[in-house]
Short mmCIF file of C-alpha atoms and ligand atoms in Angstrom, two decimals:
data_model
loop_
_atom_site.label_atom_id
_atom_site.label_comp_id
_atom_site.label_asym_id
_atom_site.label_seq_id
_atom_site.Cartn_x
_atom_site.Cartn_y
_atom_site.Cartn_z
CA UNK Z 1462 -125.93 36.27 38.22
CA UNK Z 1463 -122.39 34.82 37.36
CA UNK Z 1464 -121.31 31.48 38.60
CA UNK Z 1465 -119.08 30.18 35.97
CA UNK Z 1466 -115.90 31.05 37.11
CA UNK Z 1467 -113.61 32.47 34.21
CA UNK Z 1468 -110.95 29.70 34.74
CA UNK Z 1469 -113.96 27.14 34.28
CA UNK Z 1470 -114.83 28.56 31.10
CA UNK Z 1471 -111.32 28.96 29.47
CA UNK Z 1472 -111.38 24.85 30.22
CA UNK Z 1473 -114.37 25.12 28.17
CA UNK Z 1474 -113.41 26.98 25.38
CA UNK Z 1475 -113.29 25.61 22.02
CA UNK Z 1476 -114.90 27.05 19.24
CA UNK Z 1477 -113.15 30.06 18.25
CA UNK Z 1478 -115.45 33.23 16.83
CA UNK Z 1479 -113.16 32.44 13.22
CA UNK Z 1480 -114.02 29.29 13.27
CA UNK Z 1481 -117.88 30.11 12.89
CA UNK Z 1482 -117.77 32.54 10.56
CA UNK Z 1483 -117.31 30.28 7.86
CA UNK Z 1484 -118.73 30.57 4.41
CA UNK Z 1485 -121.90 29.09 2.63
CA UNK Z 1486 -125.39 29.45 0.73
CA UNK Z 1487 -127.12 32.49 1.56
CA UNK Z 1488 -131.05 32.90 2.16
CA UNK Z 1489 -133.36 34.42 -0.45
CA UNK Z 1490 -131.69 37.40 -2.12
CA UNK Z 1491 -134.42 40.12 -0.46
CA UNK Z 1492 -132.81 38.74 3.28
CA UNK Z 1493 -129.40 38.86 2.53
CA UNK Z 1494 -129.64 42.84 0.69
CA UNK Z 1495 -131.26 44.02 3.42
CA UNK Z 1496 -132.86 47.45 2.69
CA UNK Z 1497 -131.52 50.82 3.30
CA UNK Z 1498 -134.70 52.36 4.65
CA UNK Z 1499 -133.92 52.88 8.15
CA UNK Z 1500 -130.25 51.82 7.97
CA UNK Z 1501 -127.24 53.52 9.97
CA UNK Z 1502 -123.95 53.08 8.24
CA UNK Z 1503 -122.10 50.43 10.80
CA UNK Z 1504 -118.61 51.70 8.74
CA UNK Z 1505 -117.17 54.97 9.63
CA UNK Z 1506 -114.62 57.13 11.11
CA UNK Z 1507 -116.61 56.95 14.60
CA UNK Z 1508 -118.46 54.21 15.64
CA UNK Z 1509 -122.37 55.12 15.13
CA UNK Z 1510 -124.59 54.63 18.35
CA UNK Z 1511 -123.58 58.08 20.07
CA UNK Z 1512 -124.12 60.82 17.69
CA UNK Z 1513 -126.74 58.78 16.12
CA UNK Z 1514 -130.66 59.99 16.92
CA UNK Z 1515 -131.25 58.49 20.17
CA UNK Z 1516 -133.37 55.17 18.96
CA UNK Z 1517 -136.64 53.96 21.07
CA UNK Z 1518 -135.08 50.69 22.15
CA UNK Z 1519 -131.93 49.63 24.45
CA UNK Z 1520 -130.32 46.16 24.81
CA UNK Z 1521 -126.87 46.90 26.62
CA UNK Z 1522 -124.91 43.58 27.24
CA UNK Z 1523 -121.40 43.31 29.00
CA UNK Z 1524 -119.33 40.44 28.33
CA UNK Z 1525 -116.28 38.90 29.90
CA UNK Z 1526 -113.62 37.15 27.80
CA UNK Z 1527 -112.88 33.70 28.51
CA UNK Z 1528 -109.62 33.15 26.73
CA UNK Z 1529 -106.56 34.47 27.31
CA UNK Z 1530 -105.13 34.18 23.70
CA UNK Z 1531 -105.20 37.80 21.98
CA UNK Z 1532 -105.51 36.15 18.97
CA UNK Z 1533 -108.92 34.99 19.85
CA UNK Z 1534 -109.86 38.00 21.04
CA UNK Z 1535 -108.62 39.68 17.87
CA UNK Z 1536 -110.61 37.23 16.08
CA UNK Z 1537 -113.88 37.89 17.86
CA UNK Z 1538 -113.92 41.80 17.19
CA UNK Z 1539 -113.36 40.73 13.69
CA UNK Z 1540 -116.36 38.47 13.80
CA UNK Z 1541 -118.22 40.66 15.62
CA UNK Z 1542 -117.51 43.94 13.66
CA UNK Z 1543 -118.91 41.58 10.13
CA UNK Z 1544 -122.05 40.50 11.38
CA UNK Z 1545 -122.47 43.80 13.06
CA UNK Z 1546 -122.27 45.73 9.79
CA UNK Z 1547 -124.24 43.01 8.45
CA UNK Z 1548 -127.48 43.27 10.77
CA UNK Z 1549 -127.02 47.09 10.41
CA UNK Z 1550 -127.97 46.97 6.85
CA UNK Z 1551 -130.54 44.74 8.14
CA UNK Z 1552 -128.91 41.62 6.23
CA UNK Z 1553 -128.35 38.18 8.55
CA UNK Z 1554 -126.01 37.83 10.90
CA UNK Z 1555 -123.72 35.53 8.92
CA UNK Z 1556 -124.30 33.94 5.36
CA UNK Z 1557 -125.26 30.29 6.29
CA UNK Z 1558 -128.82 30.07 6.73
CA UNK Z 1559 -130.20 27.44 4.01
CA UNK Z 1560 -127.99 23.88 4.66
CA UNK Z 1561 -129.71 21.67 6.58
CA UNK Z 1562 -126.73 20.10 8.52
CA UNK Z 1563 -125.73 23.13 10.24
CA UNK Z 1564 -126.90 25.21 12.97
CA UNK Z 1565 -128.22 28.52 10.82
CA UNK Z 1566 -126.29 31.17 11.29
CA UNK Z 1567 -128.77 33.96 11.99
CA UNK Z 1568 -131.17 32.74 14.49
CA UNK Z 1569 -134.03 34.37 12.65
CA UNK Z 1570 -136.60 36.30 14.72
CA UNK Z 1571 -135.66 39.71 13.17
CA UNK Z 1572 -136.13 38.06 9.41
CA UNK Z 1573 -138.73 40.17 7.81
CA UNK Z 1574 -138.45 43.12 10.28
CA UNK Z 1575 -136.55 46.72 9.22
CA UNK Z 1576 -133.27 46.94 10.34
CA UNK Z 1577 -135.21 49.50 12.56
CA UNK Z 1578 -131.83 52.30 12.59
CA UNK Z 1579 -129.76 49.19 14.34
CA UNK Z 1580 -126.71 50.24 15.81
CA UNK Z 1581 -124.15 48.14 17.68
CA UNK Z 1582 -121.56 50.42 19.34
CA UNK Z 1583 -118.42 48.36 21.21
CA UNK Z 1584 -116.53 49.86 24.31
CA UNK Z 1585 -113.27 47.93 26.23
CA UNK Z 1586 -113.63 47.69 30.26
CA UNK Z 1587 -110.56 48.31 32.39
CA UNK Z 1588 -110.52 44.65 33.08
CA UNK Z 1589 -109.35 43.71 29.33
CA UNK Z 1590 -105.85 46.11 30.18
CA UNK Z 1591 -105.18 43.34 32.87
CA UNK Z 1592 -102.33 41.02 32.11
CA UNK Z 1593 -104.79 38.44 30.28
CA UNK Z 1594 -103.90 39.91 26.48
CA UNK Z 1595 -100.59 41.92 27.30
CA UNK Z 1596 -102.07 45.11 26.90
CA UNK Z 1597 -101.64 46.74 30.32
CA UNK Z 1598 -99.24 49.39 28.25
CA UNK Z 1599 -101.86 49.96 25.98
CA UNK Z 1600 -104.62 50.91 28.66
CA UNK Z 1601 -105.63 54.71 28.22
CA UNK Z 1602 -105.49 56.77 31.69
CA UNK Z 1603 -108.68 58.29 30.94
CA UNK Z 1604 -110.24 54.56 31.29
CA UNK Z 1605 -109.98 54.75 35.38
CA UNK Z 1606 -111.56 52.50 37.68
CA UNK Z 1607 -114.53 54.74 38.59
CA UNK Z 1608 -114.14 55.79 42.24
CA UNK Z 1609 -116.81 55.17 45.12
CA UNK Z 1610 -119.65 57.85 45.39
CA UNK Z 1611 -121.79 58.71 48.19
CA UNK Z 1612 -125.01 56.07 48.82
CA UNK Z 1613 -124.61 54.42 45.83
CA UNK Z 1614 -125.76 50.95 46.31
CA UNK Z 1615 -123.57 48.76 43.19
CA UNK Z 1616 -124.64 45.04 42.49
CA UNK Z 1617 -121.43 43.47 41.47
CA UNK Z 1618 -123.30 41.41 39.24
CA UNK Z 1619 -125.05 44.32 37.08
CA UNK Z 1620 -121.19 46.26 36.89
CA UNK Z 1621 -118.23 46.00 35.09
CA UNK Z 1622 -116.99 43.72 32.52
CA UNK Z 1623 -114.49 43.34 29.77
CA UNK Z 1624 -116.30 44.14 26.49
CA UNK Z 1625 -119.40 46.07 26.29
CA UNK Z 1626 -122.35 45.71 23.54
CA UNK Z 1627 -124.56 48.74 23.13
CA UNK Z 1628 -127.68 47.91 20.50
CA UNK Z 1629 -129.89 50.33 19.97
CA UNK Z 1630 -133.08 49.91 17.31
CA UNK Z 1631 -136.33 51.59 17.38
CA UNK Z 1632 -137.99 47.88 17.52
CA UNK Z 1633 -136.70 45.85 20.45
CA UNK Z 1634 -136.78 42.61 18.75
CA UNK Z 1635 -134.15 43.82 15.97
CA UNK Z 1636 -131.82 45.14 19.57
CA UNK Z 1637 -132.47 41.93 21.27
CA UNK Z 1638 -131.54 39.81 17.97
CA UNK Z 1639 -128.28 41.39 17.55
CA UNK Z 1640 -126.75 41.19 20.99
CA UNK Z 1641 -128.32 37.62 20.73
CA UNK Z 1642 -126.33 36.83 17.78
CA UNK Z 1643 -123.15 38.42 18.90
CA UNK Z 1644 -123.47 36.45 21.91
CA UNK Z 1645 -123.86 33.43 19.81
CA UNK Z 1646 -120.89 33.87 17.49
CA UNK Z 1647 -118.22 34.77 20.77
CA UNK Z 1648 -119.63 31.52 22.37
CA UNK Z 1649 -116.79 29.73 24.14
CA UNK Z 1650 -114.18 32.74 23.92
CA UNK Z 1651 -116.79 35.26 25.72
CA UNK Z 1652 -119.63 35.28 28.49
CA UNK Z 1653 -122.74 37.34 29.16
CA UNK Z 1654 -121.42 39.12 32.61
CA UNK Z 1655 -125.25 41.00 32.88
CA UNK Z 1656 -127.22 42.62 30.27
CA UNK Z 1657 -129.83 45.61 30.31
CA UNK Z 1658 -133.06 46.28 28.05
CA UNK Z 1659 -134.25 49.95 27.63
CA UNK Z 1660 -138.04 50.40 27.06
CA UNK Z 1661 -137.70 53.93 26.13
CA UNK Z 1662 -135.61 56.32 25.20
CA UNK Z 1663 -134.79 59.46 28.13
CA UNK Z 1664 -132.49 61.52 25.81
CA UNK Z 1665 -132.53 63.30 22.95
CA UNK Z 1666 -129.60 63.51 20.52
CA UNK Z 1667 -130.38 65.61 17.80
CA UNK Z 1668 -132.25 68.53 17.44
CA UNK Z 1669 -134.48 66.93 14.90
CA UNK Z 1670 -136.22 64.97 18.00
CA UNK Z 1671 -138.64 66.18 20.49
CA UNK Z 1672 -137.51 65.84 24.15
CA UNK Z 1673 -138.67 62.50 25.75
CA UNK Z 1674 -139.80 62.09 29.14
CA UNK Z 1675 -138.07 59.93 31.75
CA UNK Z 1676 -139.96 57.87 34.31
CA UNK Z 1677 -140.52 60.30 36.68
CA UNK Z 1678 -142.45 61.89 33.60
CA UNK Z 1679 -139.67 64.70 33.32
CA UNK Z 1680 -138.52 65.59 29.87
CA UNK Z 1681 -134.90 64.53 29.84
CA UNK Z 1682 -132.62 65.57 27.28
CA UNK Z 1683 -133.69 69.58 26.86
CA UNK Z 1684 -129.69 70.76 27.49
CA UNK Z 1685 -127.83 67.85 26.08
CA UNK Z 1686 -125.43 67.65 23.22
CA UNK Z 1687 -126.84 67.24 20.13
CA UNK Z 1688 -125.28 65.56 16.85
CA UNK Z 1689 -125.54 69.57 15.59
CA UNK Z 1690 -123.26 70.81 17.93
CA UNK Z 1691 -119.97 70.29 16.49
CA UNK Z 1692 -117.94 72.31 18.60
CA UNK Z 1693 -119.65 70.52 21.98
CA UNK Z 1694 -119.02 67.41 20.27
CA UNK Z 1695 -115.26 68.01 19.61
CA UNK Z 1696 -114.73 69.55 22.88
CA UNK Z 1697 -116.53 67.08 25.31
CA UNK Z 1698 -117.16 63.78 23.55
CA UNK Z 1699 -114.37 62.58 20.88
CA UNK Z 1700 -110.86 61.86 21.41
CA UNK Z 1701 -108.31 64.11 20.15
CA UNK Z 1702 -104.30 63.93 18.98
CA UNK Z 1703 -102.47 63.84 22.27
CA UNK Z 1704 -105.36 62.80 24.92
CA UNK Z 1705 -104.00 59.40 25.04
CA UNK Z 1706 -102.97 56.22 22.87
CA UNK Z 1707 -103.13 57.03 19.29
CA UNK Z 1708 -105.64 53.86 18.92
CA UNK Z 1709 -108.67 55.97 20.86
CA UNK Z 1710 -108.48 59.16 18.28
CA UNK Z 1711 -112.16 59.73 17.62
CA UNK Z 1712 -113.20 57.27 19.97
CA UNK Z 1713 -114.72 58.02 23.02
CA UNK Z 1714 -115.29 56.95 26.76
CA UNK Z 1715 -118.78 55.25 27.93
CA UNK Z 1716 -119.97 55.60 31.55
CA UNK Z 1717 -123.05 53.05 32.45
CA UNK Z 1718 -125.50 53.55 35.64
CA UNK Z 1719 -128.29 51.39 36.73
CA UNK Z 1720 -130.22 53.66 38.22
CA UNK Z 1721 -133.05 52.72 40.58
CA UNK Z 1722 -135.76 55.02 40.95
CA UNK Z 1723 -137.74 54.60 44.05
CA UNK Z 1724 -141.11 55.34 42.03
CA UNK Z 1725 -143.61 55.00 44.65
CA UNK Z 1726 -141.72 57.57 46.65
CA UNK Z 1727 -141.81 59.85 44.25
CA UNK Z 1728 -145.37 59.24 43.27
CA UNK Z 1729 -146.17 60.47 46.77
CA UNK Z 1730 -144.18 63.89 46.54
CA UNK Z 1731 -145.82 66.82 45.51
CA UNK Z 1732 -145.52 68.83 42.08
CA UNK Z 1733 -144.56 71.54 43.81
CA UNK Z 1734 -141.32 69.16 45.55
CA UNK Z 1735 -140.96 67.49 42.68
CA UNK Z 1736 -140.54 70.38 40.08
CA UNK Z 1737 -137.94 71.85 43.28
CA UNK Z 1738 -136.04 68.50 42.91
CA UNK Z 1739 -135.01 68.59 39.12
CA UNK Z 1740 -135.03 72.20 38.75
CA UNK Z 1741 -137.43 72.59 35.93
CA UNK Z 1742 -141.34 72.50 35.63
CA UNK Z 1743 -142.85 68.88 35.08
CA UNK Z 1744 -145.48 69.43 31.83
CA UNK Z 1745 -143.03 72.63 30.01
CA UNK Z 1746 -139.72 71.38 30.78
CA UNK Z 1747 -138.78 75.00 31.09
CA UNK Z 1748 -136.49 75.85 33.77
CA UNK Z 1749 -138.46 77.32 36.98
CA UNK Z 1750 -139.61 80.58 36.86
CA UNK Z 1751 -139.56 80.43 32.73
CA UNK Z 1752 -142.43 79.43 30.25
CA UNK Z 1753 -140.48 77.52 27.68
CA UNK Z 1754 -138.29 74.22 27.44
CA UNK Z 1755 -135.62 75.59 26.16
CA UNK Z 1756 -135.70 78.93 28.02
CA UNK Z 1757 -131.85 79.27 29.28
CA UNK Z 1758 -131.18 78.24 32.90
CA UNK Z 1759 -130.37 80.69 35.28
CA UNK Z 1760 -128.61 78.62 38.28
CA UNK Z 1761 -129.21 80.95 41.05
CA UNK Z 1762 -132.81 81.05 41.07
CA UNK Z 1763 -132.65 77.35 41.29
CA UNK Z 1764 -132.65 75.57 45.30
CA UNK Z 1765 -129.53 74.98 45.59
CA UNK Z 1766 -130.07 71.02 45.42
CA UNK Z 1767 -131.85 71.08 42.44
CA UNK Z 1768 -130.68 68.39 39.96
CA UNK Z 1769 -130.41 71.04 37.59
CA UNK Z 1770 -128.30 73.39 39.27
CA UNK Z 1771 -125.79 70.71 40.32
CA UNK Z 1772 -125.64 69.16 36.59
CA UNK Z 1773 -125.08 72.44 34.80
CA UNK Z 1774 -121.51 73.17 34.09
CA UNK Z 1775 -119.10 74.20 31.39
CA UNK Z 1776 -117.93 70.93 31.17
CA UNK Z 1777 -120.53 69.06 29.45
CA UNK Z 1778 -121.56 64.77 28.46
CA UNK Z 1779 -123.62 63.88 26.01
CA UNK Z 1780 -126.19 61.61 27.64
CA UNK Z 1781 -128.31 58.66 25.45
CA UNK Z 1782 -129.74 57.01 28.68
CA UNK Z 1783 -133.03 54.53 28.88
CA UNK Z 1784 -135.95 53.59 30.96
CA UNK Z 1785 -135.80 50.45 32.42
CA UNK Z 1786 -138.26 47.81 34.49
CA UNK Z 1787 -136.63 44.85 35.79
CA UNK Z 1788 -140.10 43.39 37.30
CA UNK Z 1789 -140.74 43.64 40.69
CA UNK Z 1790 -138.28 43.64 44.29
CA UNK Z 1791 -139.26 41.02 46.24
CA UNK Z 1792 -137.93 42.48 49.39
CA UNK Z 1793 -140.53 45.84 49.54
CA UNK Z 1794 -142.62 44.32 46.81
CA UNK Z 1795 -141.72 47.95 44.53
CA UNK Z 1796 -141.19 48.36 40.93
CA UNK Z 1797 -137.60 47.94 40.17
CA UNK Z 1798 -137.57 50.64 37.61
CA UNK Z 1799 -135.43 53.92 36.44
CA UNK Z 1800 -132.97 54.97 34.46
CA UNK Z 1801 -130.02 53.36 32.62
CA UNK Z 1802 -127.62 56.26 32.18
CA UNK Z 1803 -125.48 56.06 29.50
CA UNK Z 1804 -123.04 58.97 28.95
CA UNK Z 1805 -120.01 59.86 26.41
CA UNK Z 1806 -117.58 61.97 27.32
CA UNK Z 1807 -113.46 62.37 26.02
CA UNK Z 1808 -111.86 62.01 29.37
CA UNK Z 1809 -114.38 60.69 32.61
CA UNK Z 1810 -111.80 61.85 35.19
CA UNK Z 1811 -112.51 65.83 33.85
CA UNK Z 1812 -116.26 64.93 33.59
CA UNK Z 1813 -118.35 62.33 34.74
CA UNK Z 1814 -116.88 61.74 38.09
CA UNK Z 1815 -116.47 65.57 39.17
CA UNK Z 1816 -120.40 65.69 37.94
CA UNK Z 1817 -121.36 62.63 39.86
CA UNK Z 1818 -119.53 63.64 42.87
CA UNK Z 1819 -121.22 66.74 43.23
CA UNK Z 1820 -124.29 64.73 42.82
CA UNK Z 1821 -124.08 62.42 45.16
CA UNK Z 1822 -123.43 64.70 47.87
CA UNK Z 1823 -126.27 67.47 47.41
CA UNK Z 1824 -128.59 66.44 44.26
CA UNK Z 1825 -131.92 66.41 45.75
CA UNK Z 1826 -132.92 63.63 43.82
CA UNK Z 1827 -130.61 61.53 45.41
CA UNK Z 1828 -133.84 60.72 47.91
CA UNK Z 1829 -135.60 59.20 45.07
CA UNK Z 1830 -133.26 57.03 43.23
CA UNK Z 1831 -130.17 54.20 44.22
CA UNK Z 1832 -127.22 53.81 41.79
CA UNK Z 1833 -127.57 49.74 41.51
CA UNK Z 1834 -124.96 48.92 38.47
CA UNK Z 1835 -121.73 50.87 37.24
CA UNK Z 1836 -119.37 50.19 34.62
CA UNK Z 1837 -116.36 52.59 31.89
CA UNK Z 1838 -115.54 51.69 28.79
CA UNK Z 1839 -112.74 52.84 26.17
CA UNK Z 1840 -115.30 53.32 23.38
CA UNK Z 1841 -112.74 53.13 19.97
CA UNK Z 1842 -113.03 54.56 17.07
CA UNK Z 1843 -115.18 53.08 13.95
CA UNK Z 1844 -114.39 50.66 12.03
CA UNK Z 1845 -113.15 52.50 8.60
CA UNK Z 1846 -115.07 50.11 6.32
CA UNK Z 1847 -114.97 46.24 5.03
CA UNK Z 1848 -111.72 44.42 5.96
CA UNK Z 1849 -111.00 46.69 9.29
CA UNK Z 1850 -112.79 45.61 12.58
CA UNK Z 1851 -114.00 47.85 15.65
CA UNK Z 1852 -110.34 47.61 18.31
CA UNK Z 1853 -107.73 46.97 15.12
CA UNK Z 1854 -105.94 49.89 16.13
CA UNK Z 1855 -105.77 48.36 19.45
CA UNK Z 1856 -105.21 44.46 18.90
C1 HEM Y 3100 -132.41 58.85 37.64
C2 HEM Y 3100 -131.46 59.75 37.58
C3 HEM Y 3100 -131.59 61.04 36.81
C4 HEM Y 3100 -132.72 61.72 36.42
C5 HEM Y 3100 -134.16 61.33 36.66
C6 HEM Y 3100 -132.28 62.88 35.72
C7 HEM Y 3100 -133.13 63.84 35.16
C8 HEM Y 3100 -132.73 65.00 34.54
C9 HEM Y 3100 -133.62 65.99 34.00
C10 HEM Y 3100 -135.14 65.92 34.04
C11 HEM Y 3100 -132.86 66.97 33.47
C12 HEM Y 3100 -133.37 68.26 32.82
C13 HEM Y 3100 -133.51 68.17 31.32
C14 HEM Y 3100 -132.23 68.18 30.55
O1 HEM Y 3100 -131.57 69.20 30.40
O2 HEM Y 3100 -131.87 67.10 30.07
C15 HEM Y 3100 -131.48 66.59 33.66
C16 HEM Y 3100 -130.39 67.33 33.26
C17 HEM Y 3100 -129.09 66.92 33.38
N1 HEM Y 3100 -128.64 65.80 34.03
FE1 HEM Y 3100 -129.77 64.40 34.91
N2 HEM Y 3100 -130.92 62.91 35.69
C18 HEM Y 3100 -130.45 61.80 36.35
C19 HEM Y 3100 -129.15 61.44 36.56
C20 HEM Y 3100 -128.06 62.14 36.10
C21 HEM Y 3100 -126.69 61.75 36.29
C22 HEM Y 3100 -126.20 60.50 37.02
C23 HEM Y 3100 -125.92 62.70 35.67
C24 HEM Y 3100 -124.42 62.78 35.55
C25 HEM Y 3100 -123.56 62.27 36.39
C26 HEM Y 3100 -126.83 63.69 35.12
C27 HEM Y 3100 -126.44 64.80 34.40
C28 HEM Y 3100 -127.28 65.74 33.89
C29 HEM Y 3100 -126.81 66.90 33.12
C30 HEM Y 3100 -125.38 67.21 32.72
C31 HEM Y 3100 -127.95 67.65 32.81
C32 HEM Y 3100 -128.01 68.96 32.03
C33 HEM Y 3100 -127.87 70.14 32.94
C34 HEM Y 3100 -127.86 71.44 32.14
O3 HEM Y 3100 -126.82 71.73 31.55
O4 HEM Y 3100 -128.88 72.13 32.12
N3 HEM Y 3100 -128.11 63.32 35.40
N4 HEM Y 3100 -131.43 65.38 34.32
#
């Protein structure tokens, strides 16, 4: 929960992200090369974290800025873009580990691990076009404020925010360590607004990886986009010439849900109700009626509620969701569990929000699960290598 208020914390401010990313003696020479075994580039054309193989592990964080000097801000992408590429190659956060009079500048519980296919992927919120930073003029209209769906039950405290942090690793403690660090180095010039850990990945991303199972022990992922289809990937998830501000070309747009899924509910349906509810069988994944996962799905011998049905459409997302548990709800004494949908898409207002409406009006599964957290973000492009930052096309 959030009860600094952001006009308390710009009174706070101090430190600027700059002024901690200064120089010094680095640790032991195997620490600071890192190792490329299980290393995603952090530099490239698009930022990695969407095409990317779908890692095991989530830590999603959503910040707010505190200041309302741009150059600050400009600062702390630059920061955070160096010691992102750094802990990608599995190196420290920043070089200034080994002098005794100074806080260390990696705080050390991934030291020793691989950089376990780290990636850290950046997306602006709405709330940074505001008149904070001057660039209202600059906000794309694809990055809407998402409009209200049907029963959905948003926690103003698990939505939103200015700047979002996706880290995905297949080893939590490498996720958890860089959103930690980043977190560390924007201290006093951003707050934490809410963060989210995934347990487990629900999508698949490539066709290189088996389909994993969500919690309602569904395989989830069959008829996504994959990193191998380049035509899907140009037509539904990366920014073109002429969809918007020249600064989001080959960027992308990021759609978050909390999803809550009432698990002891759905423990007490039947397989029968349950396979009727997604539209596919539970243990084969194939669509009902057909033997195989990746049999094609024929809509209209699907009820005409089933998840499924609804979701299929010629205008596609490419989905990199996680499983979630949050401990337990007090109130009903119930797992608060599910699924924290993550989605990429080149324009929500043509995608996601047609999709969800239809969903939240007639998806079947809409007994079984409560959206509790929403947020967009203007995911731009990559950072084209050492001396550019992730958002220098748009600050
Ligand atoms: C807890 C919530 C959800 C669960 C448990 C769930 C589960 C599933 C499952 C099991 C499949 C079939 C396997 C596959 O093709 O991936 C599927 C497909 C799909 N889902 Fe969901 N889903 C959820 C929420 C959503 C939401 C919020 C959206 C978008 C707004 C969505 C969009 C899709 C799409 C586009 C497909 C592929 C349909 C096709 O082309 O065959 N899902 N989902």
């Amino acid at each position: 929960m959030n009860r600094i208020t952001r006009r308390r914390l710009i009174g706070l401010a101090g430190v600027s992200a700059a002024g901690l990313a200064a120089g010094g003696v680095g640790l032991g020479k195997a620490v600071e090369d890192g190792g490329a075994e299980d290393t995603v580039p952090f530099y490239g054309p698009v930022q990695s974290g969407i095409t990317t193989p779908a890692q095991d592990r989530l830590h999603f964080a959503s910040f707010d800025v505190a200041t309302t000097s741009e150059r600050e801000l400009r600062d702390l992408m630059r920061a955070w873009t160096e010691a992102s590429a750094r802990m990608c190659a599995g190196r420290t956060a920043g070089p200034t580990n080994a002098t005794g009079v100074l806080p260390p500048d990696d705080t050390g519980e991934a030291l020793g691990l691989t950089p376990a296919r780290l990636t850290v992927t950046f997306g602006f919120g709405p709330t940074l076009f505001d008149d904070r930073f001057g660039l209202a003029s600059k906000r794309p209209a694809a990055l809407i404020d998402l409009p209200p769906f049907a029963d959905e039950s948003l926690q103003p405290e698990r939505s939103g925010g200015d700047i979002a942090v996706q880290a995905c690793a297949d080893d939590p403690q490498v996720a958890f360590h860089a959103v930690r660090n980043l977190a560390r180095i924007g201290r006093g010039v951003v707050y934490m607004r809410w963060s989210q850990l995934g347990f487990g990945r629900t999508s698949s991303t490539s066709r290189a990886q088996d389909t994993p199972r969500n919690l309602m022990g569904f395989k989830d992922g069959t008829n996504n986009i994959k990193l191998e289809d380049e035509d899907a990937l140009r037509r539904f998830v990366w920014v073109d010439d002429g969809d918007g501000p020249a600064w989001m070309r080959n960027g992308t747009y990021l759609v978050s849900r909390r999803i809550r899924m009432l698990i002891e509910v759905w423990d007490r349906a039947t397989l029968d109700d349950q396979e009727q509810t997604i539209g596919r069988h539970k243990t084969s994944g194939a669509p009902l009626g057909a033997d195989r996962e990746f049999d094609p799905v024929h809509v209209d011998s699907l009820p005409v509620d089933a998840h499924v049905r609804l979701a299929k459409s010629d205008v596609r997302i490419l989905r990199r969701g996680y499983s979630f548990t949050d401990g337990v709800d007090d109130r009903l004494g119930q797992l608060d569990a599910g699924l924290f949908f993550l989605a990429f898409q080149r324009d929500p207002r043509t995608q996601f929000v047609p999709l969800q409406r239809r969903l939240a009006q007639n998806d079947a599964l809409n007994e079984y699960v409560s959206h509790t957290g929403s947020a967009i973000f203007a995911v731009p492009p990559g950072a084209a290598g050492p001396g550019r930052f992730v958002g220098d096309g748009l600050l």
